[in-house]
Coordinates of N, CA and C in Angstrom, one line a residue:
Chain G
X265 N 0.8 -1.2 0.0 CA 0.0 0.0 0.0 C 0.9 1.2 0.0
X266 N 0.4 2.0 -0.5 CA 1.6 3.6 -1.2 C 0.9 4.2 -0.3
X267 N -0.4 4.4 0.0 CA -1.2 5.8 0.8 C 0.0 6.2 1.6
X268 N -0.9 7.3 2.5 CA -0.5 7.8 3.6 C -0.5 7.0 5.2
X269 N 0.0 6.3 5.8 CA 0.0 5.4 6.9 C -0.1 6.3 8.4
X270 N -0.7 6.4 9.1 CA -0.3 6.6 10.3 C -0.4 5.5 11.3
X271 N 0.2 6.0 12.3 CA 0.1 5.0 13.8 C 0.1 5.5 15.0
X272 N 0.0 5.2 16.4 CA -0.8 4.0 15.6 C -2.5 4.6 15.7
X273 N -3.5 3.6 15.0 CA -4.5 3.9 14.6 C -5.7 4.4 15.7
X274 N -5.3 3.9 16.9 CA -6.1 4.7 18.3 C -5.2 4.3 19.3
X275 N -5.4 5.6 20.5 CA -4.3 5.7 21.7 C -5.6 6.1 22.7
X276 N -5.5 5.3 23.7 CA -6.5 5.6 24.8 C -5.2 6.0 25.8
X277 N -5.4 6.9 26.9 CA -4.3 7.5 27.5 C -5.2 8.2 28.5
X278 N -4.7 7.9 30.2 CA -5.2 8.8 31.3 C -4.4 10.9 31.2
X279 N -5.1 11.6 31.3 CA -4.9 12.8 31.4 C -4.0 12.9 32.1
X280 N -2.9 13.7 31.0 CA -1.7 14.2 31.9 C -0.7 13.8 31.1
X281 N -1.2 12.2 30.6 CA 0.2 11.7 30.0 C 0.8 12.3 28.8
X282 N 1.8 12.1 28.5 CA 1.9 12.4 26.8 C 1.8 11.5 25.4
X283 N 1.6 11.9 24.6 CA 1.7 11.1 23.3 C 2.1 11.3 22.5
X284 N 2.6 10.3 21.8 CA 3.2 11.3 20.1 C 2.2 10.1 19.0
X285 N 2.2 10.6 17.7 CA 2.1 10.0 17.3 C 2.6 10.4 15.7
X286 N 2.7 8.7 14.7 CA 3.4 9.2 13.6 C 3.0 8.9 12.3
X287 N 3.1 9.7 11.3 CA 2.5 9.7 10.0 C 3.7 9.9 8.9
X288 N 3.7 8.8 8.0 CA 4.8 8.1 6.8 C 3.5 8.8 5.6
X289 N 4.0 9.8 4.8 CA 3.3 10.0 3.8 C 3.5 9.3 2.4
X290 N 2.7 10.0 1.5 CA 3.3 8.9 -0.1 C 4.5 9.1 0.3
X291 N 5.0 8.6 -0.3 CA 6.7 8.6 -0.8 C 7.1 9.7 -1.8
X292 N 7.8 10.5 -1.7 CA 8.4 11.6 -2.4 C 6.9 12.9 -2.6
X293 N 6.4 12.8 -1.6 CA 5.4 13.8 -1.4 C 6.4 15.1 -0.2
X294 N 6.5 15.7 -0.7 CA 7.7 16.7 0.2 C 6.8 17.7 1.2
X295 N 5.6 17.8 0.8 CA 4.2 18.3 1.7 C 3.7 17.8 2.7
X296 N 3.9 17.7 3.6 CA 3.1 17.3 5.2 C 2.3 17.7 5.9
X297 N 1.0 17.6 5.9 CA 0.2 18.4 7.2 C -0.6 17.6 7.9
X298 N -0.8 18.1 9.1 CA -1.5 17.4 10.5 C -3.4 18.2 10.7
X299 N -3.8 17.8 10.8 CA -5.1 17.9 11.0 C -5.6 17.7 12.4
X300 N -7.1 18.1 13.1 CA -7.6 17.5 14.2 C -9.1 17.6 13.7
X301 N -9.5 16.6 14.2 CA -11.5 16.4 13.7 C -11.8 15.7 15.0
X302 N -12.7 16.6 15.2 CA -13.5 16.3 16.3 C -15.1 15.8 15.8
X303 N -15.7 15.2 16.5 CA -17.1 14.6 16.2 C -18.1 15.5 15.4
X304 N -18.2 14.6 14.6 CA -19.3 16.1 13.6 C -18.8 17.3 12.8
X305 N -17.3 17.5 12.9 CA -16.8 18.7 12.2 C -16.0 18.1 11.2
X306 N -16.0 19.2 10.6 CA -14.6 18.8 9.6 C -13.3 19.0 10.2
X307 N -11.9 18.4 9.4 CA -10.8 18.2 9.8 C -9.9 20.2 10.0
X308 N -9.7 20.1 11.4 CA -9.5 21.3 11.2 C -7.9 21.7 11.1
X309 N -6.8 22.5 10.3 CA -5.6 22.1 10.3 C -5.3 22.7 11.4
X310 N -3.9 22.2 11.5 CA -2.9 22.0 12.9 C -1.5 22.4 12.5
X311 N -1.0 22.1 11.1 CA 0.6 22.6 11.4 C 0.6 22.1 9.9
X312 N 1.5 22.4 8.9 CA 2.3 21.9 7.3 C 3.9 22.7 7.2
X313 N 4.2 21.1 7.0 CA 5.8 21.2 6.6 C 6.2 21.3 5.3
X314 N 7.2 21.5 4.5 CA 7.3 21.6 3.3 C 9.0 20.9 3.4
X315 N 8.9 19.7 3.2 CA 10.4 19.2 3.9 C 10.2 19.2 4.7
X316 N 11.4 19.6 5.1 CA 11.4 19.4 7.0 C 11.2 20.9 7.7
X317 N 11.0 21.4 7.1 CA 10.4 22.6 7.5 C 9.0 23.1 8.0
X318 N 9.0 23.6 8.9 CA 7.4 23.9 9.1 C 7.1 25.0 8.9
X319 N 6.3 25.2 8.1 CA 6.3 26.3 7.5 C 4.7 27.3 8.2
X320 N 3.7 26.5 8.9 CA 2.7 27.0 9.0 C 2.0 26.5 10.1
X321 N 1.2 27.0 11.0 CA 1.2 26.7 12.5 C -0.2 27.6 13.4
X322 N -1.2 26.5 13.1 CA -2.3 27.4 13.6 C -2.5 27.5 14.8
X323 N -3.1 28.3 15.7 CA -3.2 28.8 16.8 C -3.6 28.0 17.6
X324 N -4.1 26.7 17.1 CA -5.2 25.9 17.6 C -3.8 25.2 18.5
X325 N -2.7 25.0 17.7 CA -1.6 24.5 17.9 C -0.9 25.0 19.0
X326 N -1.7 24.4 20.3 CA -1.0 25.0 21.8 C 0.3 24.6 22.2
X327 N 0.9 25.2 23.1 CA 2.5 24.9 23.7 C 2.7 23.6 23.7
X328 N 1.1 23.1 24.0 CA 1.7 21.4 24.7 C 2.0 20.5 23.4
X329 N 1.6 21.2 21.8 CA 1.5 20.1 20.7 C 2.6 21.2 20.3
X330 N 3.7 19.4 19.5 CA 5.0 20.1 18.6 C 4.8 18.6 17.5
X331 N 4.9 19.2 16.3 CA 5.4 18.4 15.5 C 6.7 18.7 15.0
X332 N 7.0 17.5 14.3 CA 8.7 17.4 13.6 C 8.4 16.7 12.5
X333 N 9.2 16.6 11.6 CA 9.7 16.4 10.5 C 10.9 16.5 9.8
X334 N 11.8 15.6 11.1 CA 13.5 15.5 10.8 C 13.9 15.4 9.7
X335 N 13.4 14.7 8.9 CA 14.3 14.2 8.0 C 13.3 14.9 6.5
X336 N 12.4 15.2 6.7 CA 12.0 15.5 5.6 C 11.1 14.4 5.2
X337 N 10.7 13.2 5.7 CA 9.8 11.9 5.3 C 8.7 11.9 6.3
X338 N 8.8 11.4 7.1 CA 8.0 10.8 8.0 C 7.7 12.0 9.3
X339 N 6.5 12.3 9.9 CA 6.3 13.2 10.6 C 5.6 12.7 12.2
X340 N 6.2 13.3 13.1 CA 5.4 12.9 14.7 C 4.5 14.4 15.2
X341 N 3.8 14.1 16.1 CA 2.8 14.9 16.5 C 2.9 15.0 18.4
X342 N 3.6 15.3 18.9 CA 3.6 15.2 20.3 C 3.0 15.8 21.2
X343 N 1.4 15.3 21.9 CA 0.6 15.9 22.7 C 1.1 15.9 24.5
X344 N 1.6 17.1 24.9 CA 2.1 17.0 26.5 C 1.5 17.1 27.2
X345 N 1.5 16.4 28.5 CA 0.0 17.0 29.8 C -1.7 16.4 28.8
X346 N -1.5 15.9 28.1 CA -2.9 15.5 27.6 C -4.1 16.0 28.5
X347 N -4.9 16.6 27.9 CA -6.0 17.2 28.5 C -7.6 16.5 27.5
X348 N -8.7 15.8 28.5 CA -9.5 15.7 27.8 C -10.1 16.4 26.8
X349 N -10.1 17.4 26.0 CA -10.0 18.0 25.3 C -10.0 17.8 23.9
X350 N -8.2 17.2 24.1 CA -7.7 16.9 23.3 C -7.9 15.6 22.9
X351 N -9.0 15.0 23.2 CA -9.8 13.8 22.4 C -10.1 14.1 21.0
X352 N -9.7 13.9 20.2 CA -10.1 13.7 18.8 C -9.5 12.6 17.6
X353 N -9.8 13.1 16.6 CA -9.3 12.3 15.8 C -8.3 13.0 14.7
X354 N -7.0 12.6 14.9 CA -5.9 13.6 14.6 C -5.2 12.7 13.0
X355 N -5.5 13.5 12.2 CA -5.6 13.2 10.9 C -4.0 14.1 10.0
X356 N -3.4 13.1 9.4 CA -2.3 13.6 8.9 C -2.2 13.6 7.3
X357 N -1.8 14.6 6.2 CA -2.6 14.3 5.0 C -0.9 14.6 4.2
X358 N -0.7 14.4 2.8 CA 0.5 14.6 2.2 C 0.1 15.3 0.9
X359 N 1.3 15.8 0.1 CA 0.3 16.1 -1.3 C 2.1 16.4 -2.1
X360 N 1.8 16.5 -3.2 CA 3.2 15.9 -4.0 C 3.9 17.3 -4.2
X361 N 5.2 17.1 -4.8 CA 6.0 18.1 -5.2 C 5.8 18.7 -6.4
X362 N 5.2 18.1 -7.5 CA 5.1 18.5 -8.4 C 3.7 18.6 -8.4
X363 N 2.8 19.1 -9.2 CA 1.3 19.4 -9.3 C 0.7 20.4 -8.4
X364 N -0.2 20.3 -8.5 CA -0.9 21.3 -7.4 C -0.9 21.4 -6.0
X365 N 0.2 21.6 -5.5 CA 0.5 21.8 -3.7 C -0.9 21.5 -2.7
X366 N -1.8 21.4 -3.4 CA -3.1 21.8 -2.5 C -3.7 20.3 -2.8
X367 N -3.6 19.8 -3.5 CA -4.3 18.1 -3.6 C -3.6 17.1 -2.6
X368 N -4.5 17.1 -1.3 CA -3.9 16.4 -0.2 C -4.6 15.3 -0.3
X369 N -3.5 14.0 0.0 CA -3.9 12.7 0.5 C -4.5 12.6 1.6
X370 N -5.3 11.9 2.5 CA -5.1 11.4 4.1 C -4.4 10.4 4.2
X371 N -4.1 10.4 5.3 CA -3.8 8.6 6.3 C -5.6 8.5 6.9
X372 N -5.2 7.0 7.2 CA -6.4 6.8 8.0 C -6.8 7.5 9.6
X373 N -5.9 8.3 10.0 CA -6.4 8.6 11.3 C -5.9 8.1 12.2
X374 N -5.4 8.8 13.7 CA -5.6 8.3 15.0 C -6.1 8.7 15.7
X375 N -7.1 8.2 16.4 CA -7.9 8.5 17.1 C -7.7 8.5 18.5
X376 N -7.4 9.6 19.4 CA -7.2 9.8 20.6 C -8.0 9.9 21.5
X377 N -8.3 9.1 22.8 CA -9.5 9.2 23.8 C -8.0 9.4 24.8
X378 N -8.6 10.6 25.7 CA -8.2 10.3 27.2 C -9.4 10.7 27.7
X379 N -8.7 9.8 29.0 CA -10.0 9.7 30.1 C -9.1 10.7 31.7
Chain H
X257 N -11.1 27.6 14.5 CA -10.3 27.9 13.0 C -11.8 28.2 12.3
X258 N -11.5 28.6 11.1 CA -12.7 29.3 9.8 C -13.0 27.6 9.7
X259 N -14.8 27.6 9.6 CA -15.0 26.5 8.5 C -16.1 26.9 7.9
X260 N -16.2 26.1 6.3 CA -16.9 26.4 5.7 C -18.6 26.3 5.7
X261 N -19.5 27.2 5.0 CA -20.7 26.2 5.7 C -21.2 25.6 4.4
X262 N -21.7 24.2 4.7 CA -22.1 23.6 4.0 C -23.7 23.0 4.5
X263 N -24.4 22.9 2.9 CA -25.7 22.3 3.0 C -26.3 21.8 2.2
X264 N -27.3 20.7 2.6 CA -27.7 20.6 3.6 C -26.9 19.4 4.8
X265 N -27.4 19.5 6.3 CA -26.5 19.3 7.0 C -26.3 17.1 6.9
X266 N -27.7 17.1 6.6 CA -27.9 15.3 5.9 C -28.8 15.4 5.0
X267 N -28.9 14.3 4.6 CA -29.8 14.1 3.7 C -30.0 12.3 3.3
X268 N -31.4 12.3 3.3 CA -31.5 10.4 3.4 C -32.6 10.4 1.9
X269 N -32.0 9.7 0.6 CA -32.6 9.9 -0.3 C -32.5 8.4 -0.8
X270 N -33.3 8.1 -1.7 CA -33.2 6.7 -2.6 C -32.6 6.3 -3.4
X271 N -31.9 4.9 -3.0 CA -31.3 4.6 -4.2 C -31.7 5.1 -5.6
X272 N -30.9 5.8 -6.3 CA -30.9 5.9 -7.6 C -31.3 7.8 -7.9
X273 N -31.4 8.2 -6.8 CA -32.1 9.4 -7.0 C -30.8 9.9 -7.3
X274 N -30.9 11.7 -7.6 CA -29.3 12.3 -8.1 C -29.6 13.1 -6.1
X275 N -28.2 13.4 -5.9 CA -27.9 14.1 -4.9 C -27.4 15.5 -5.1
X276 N -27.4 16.5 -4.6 CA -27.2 18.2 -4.6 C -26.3 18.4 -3.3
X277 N -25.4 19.1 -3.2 CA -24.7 19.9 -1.8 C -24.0 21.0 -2.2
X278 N -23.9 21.7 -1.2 CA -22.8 22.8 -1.6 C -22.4 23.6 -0.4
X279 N -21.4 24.4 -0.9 CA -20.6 24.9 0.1 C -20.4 26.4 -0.2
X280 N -20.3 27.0 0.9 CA -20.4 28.5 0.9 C -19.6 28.8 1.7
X281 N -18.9 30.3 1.7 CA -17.9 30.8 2.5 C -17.8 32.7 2.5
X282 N -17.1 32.8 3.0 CA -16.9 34.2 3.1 C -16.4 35.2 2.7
X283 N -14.9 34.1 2.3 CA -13.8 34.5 1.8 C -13.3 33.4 0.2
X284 N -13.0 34.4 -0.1 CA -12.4 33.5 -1.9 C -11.5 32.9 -1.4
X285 N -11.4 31.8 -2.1 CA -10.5 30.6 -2.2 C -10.4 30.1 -3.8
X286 N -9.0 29.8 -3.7 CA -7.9 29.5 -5.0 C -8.2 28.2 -5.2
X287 N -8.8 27.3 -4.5 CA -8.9 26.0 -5.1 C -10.5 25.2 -4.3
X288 N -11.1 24.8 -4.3 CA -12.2 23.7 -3.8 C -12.0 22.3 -4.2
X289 N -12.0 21.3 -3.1 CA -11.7 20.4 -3.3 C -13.0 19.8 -2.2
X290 N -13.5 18.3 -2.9 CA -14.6 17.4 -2.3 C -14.1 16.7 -2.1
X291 N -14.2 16.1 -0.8 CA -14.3 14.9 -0.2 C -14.8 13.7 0.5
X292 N -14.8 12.5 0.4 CA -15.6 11.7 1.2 C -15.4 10.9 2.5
X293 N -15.7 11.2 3.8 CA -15.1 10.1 4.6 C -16.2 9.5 5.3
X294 N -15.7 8.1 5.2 CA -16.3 6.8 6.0 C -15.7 7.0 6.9
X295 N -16.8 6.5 8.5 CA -16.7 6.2 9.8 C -15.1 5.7 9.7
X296 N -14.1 6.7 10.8 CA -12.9 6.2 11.3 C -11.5 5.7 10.3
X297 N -12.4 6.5 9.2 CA -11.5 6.4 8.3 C -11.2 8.1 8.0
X298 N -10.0 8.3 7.0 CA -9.3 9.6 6.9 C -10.5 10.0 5.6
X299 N -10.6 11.5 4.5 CA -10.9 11.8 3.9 C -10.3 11.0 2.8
X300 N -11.2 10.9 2.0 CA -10.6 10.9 0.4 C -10.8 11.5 -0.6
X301 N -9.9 12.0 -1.3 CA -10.4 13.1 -2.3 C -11.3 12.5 -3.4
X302 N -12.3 13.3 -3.6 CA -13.1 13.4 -4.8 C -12.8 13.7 -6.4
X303 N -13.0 15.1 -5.8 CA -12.5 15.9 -6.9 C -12.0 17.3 -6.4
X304 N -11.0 18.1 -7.7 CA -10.5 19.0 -7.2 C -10.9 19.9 -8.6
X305 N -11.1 21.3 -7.7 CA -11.5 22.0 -8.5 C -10.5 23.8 -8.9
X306 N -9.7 24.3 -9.6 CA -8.6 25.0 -9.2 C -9.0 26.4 -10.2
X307 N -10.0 26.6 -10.8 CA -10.4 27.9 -11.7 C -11.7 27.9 -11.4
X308 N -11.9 29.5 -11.5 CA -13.7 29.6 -11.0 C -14.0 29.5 -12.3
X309 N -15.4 28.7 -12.2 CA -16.4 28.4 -12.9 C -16.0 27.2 -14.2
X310 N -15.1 26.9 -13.6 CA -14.7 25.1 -13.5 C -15.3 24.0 -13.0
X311 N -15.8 23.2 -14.3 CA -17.1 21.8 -14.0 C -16.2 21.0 -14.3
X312 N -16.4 20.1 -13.2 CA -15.4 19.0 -13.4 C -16.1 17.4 -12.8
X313 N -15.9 16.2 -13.6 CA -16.7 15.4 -13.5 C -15.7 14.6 -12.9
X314 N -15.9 13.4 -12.1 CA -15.2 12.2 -12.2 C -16.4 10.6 -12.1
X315 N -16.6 10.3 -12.8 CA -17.6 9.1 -12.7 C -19.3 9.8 -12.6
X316 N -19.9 9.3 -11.9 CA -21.2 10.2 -11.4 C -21.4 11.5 -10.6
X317 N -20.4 11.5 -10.4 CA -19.7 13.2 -9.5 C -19.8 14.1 -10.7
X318 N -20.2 15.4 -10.1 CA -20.0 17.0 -10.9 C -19.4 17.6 -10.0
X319 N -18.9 18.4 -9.9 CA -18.6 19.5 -9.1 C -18.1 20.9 -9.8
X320 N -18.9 22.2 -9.5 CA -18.7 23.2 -9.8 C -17.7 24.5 -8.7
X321 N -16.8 25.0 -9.4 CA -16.1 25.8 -8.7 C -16.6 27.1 -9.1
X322 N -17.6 28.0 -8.0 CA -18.0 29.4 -8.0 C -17.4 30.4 -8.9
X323 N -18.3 30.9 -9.7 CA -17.9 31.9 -10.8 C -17.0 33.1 -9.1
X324 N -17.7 33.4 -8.4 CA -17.6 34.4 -7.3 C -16.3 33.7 -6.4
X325 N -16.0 32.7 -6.8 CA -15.0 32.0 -5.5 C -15.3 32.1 -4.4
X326 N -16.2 31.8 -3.9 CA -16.7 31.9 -2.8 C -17.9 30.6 -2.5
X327 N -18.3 30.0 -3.6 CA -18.7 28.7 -3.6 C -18.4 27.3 -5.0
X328 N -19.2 26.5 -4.3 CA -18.9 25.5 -4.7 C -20.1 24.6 -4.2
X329 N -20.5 23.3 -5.6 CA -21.2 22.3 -5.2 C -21.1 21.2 -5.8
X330 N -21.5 20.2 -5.3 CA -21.1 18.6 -5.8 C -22.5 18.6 -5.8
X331 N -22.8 17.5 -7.2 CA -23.7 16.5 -7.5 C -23.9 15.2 -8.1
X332 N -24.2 14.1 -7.0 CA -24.3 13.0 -7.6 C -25.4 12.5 -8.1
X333 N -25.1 11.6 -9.0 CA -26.1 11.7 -9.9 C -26.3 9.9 -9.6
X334 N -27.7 9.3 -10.0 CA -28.0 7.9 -9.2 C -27.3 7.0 -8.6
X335 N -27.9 7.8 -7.3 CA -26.9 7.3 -6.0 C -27.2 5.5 -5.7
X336 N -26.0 5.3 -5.3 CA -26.0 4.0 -5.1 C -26.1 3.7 -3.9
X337 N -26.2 2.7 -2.8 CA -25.9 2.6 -1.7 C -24.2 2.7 -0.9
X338 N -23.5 2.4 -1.8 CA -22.1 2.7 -1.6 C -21.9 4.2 -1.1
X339 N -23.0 5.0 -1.9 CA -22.7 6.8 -1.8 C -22.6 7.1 -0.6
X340 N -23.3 6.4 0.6 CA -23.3 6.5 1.8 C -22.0 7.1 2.8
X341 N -21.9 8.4 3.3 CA -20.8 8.8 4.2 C -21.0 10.8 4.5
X342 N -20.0 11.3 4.7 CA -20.1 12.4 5.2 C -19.0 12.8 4.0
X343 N -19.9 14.3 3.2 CA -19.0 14.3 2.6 C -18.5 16.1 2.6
X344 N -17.6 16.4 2.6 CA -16.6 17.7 2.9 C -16.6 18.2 2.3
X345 N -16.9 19.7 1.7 CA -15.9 20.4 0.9 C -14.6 21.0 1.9
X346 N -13.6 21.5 1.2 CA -12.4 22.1 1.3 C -12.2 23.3 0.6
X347 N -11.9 24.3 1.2 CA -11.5 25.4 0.4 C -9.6 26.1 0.8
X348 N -9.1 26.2 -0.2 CA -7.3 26.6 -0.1 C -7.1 27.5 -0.4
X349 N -7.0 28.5 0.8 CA -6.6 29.9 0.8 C -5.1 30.4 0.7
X350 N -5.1 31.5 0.1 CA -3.6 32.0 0.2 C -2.7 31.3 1.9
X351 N -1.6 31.3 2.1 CA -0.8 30.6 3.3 C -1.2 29.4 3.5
X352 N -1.1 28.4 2.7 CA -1.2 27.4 2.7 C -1.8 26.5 3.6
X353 N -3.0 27.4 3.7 CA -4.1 26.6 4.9 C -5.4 26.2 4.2
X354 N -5.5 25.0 4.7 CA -7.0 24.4 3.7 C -8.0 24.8 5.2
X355 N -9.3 25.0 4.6 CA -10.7 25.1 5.7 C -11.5 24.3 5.4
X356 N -12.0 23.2 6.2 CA -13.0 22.6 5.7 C -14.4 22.9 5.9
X357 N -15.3 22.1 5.5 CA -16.7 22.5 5.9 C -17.3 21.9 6.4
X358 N -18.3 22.2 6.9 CA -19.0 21.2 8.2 C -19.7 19.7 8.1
X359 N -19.6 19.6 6.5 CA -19.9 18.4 6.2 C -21.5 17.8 5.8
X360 N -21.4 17.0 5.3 CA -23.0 16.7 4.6 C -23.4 15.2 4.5
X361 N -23.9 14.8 5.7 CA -24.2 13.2 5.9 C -24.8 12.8 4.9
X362 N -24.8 11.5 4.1 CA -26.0 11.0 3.1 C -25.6 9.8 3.4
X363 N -27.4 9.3 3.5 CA -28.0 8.2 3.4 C -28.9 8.1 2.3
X364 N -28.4 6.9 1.9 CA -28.8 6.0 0.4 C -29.8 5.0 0.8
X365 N -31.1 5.1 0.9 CA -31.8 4.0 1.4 C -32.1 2.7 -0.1
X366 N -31.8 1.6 0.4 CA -32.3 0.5 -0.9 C -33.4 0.9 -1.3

C-alpha cells in the first residue's frame, strides 16, 4: 500500500500523560500536514511542513502540541500534559512536489481518547 | 479555526435518486476540493476543483467551482448505496491553509 499510513491507529491514555504520534506519507510527497477532527466537524488544520520545515502553524496549535519532521519523510505529532480535550481524531494528509500543492492525500487517522 | 458552511447538514434519499450539496464561504479561495469520509477512516479526495467556474466530472460526480470563488457544489447523480458517508468540501486559501466545511451526511436507502 503507497497511501499515507499513520500509527498507531487509536491511543486511549489517562490525562496528563503524553503522546506522540506518527504519520509516513506517499513517498516523495515533500508536503506534510497534520489535521484535528473532532465529532461532527470537519478536519481542522494543525501545522504543514514543506520538507522538513514547518512552515505554518495554527493557533489551535498549543504549547503542549510540537510536530517534527527531521528528515524531511516521516512526521510525529507530540501531545504533552494530555487534557480531555484533546480527544479527537488527529488526521495527517501529504500532497506531491510536483502538481498542485493543495491536492492532499489522508492517512487513516488516529484517534485519541483520554479519560 | 474558519470553516466552511455547507448544505444541507444530511440528507437520506433513494437509491438511484441524483444528490445536490454545496458549500459557501466568506472569503475567496484559489482551489475547492470534495471529499468523502467513511466512519474512522481519513478523507478521500473526490475531486478538485482549481479555476472559478470550473465543472469537473469524475464518474457520477459534478462538481462546480464558484464563478464568485466563494462557492462550490457537488452532485451525484443515481446514487447508489455505496454513496453513503459524510462528505466535505475544502476550500485553499492563500498561506497554505485548507478550511474545511462542516460536512454533509448521506444516506442512500435501498
Amino acid at each position: 500500500d503507497t497511501g499515507v499510513s499513520q500509527n498507531p491507529r487509536h491511543k486511549i491514555t489517562k490525562r496528563g500523560q503524553n503522546v506522540t504520534f506518527r504519520c509516513d506519507p506517499i513517498s516523495e510527497h515533500n508536503r506534510l500536514y497534520w489535521y484535528r477532527q473532532t465529532l461532527g466537524q470537519g478536519p481542522e488544520f494543525l501545522t504543514y511542513f514543506q520538507n522538513e520545515a514547518q512552515l505554518e502553524k495554527s493557533r489551535l496549535l498549543s504549547d503542549r502540541f510540537s510536530a517534527e519532521r527531521p528528515k524531511g519523510s516521516f512526521s510525529t505529532l507530540e501531545i504533552q500534559r494530555t487534557e480531555q480535550g484533546d480527544s479527537a481524531m488527529y488526521l495527517c494528509a501529504s500532497s506531491p512536489k510536483q502538481g498542485p500543492a493543495d491536492t492532499q492525500y489522508f492517512g487513516p487517522g488516529t484517534r485519541l481518547t483520554v479519560l | 479555526g474558519q470553516q466552511l458552511n455547507q448544505s444541507p447538514q444530511s440528507m437520506f434519499i433513494q437509491e438511484g435518486e441524483d444528490v445536490s450539496m454545496n458549500c459557501t464561504s466568506s472569503s475567496i479561495f484559489n482551489t475547492w476540493l470534495w471529499y468523502k469520509q467513511d466512519p474512522g477512516e481519513g478523507p478521500v479526495l473526490l475531486i478538485a476543483l482549481y479555476k472559478a467556474g470550473e465543472l469537473t466530472s469524475n464518474g457520477r460526480l459534478t462538481a462546480q467551482f464558484g464563478i464568485t470563488r466563494k462557492d462550490s457544489f457537488l452532485n451525484i447523480s443515481a446514487s447508489i448505496p455505496s454513496d453513503v458517508g459524510i462528505y466535505f468540501c475544502a476550500g485553499f486559501s492563500t498561506g497554505n491553509q485548507f478550511y474545511f466545511g462542516t460536512g454533509t451526511s448521506l444516506t442512500v436507502i435501498p
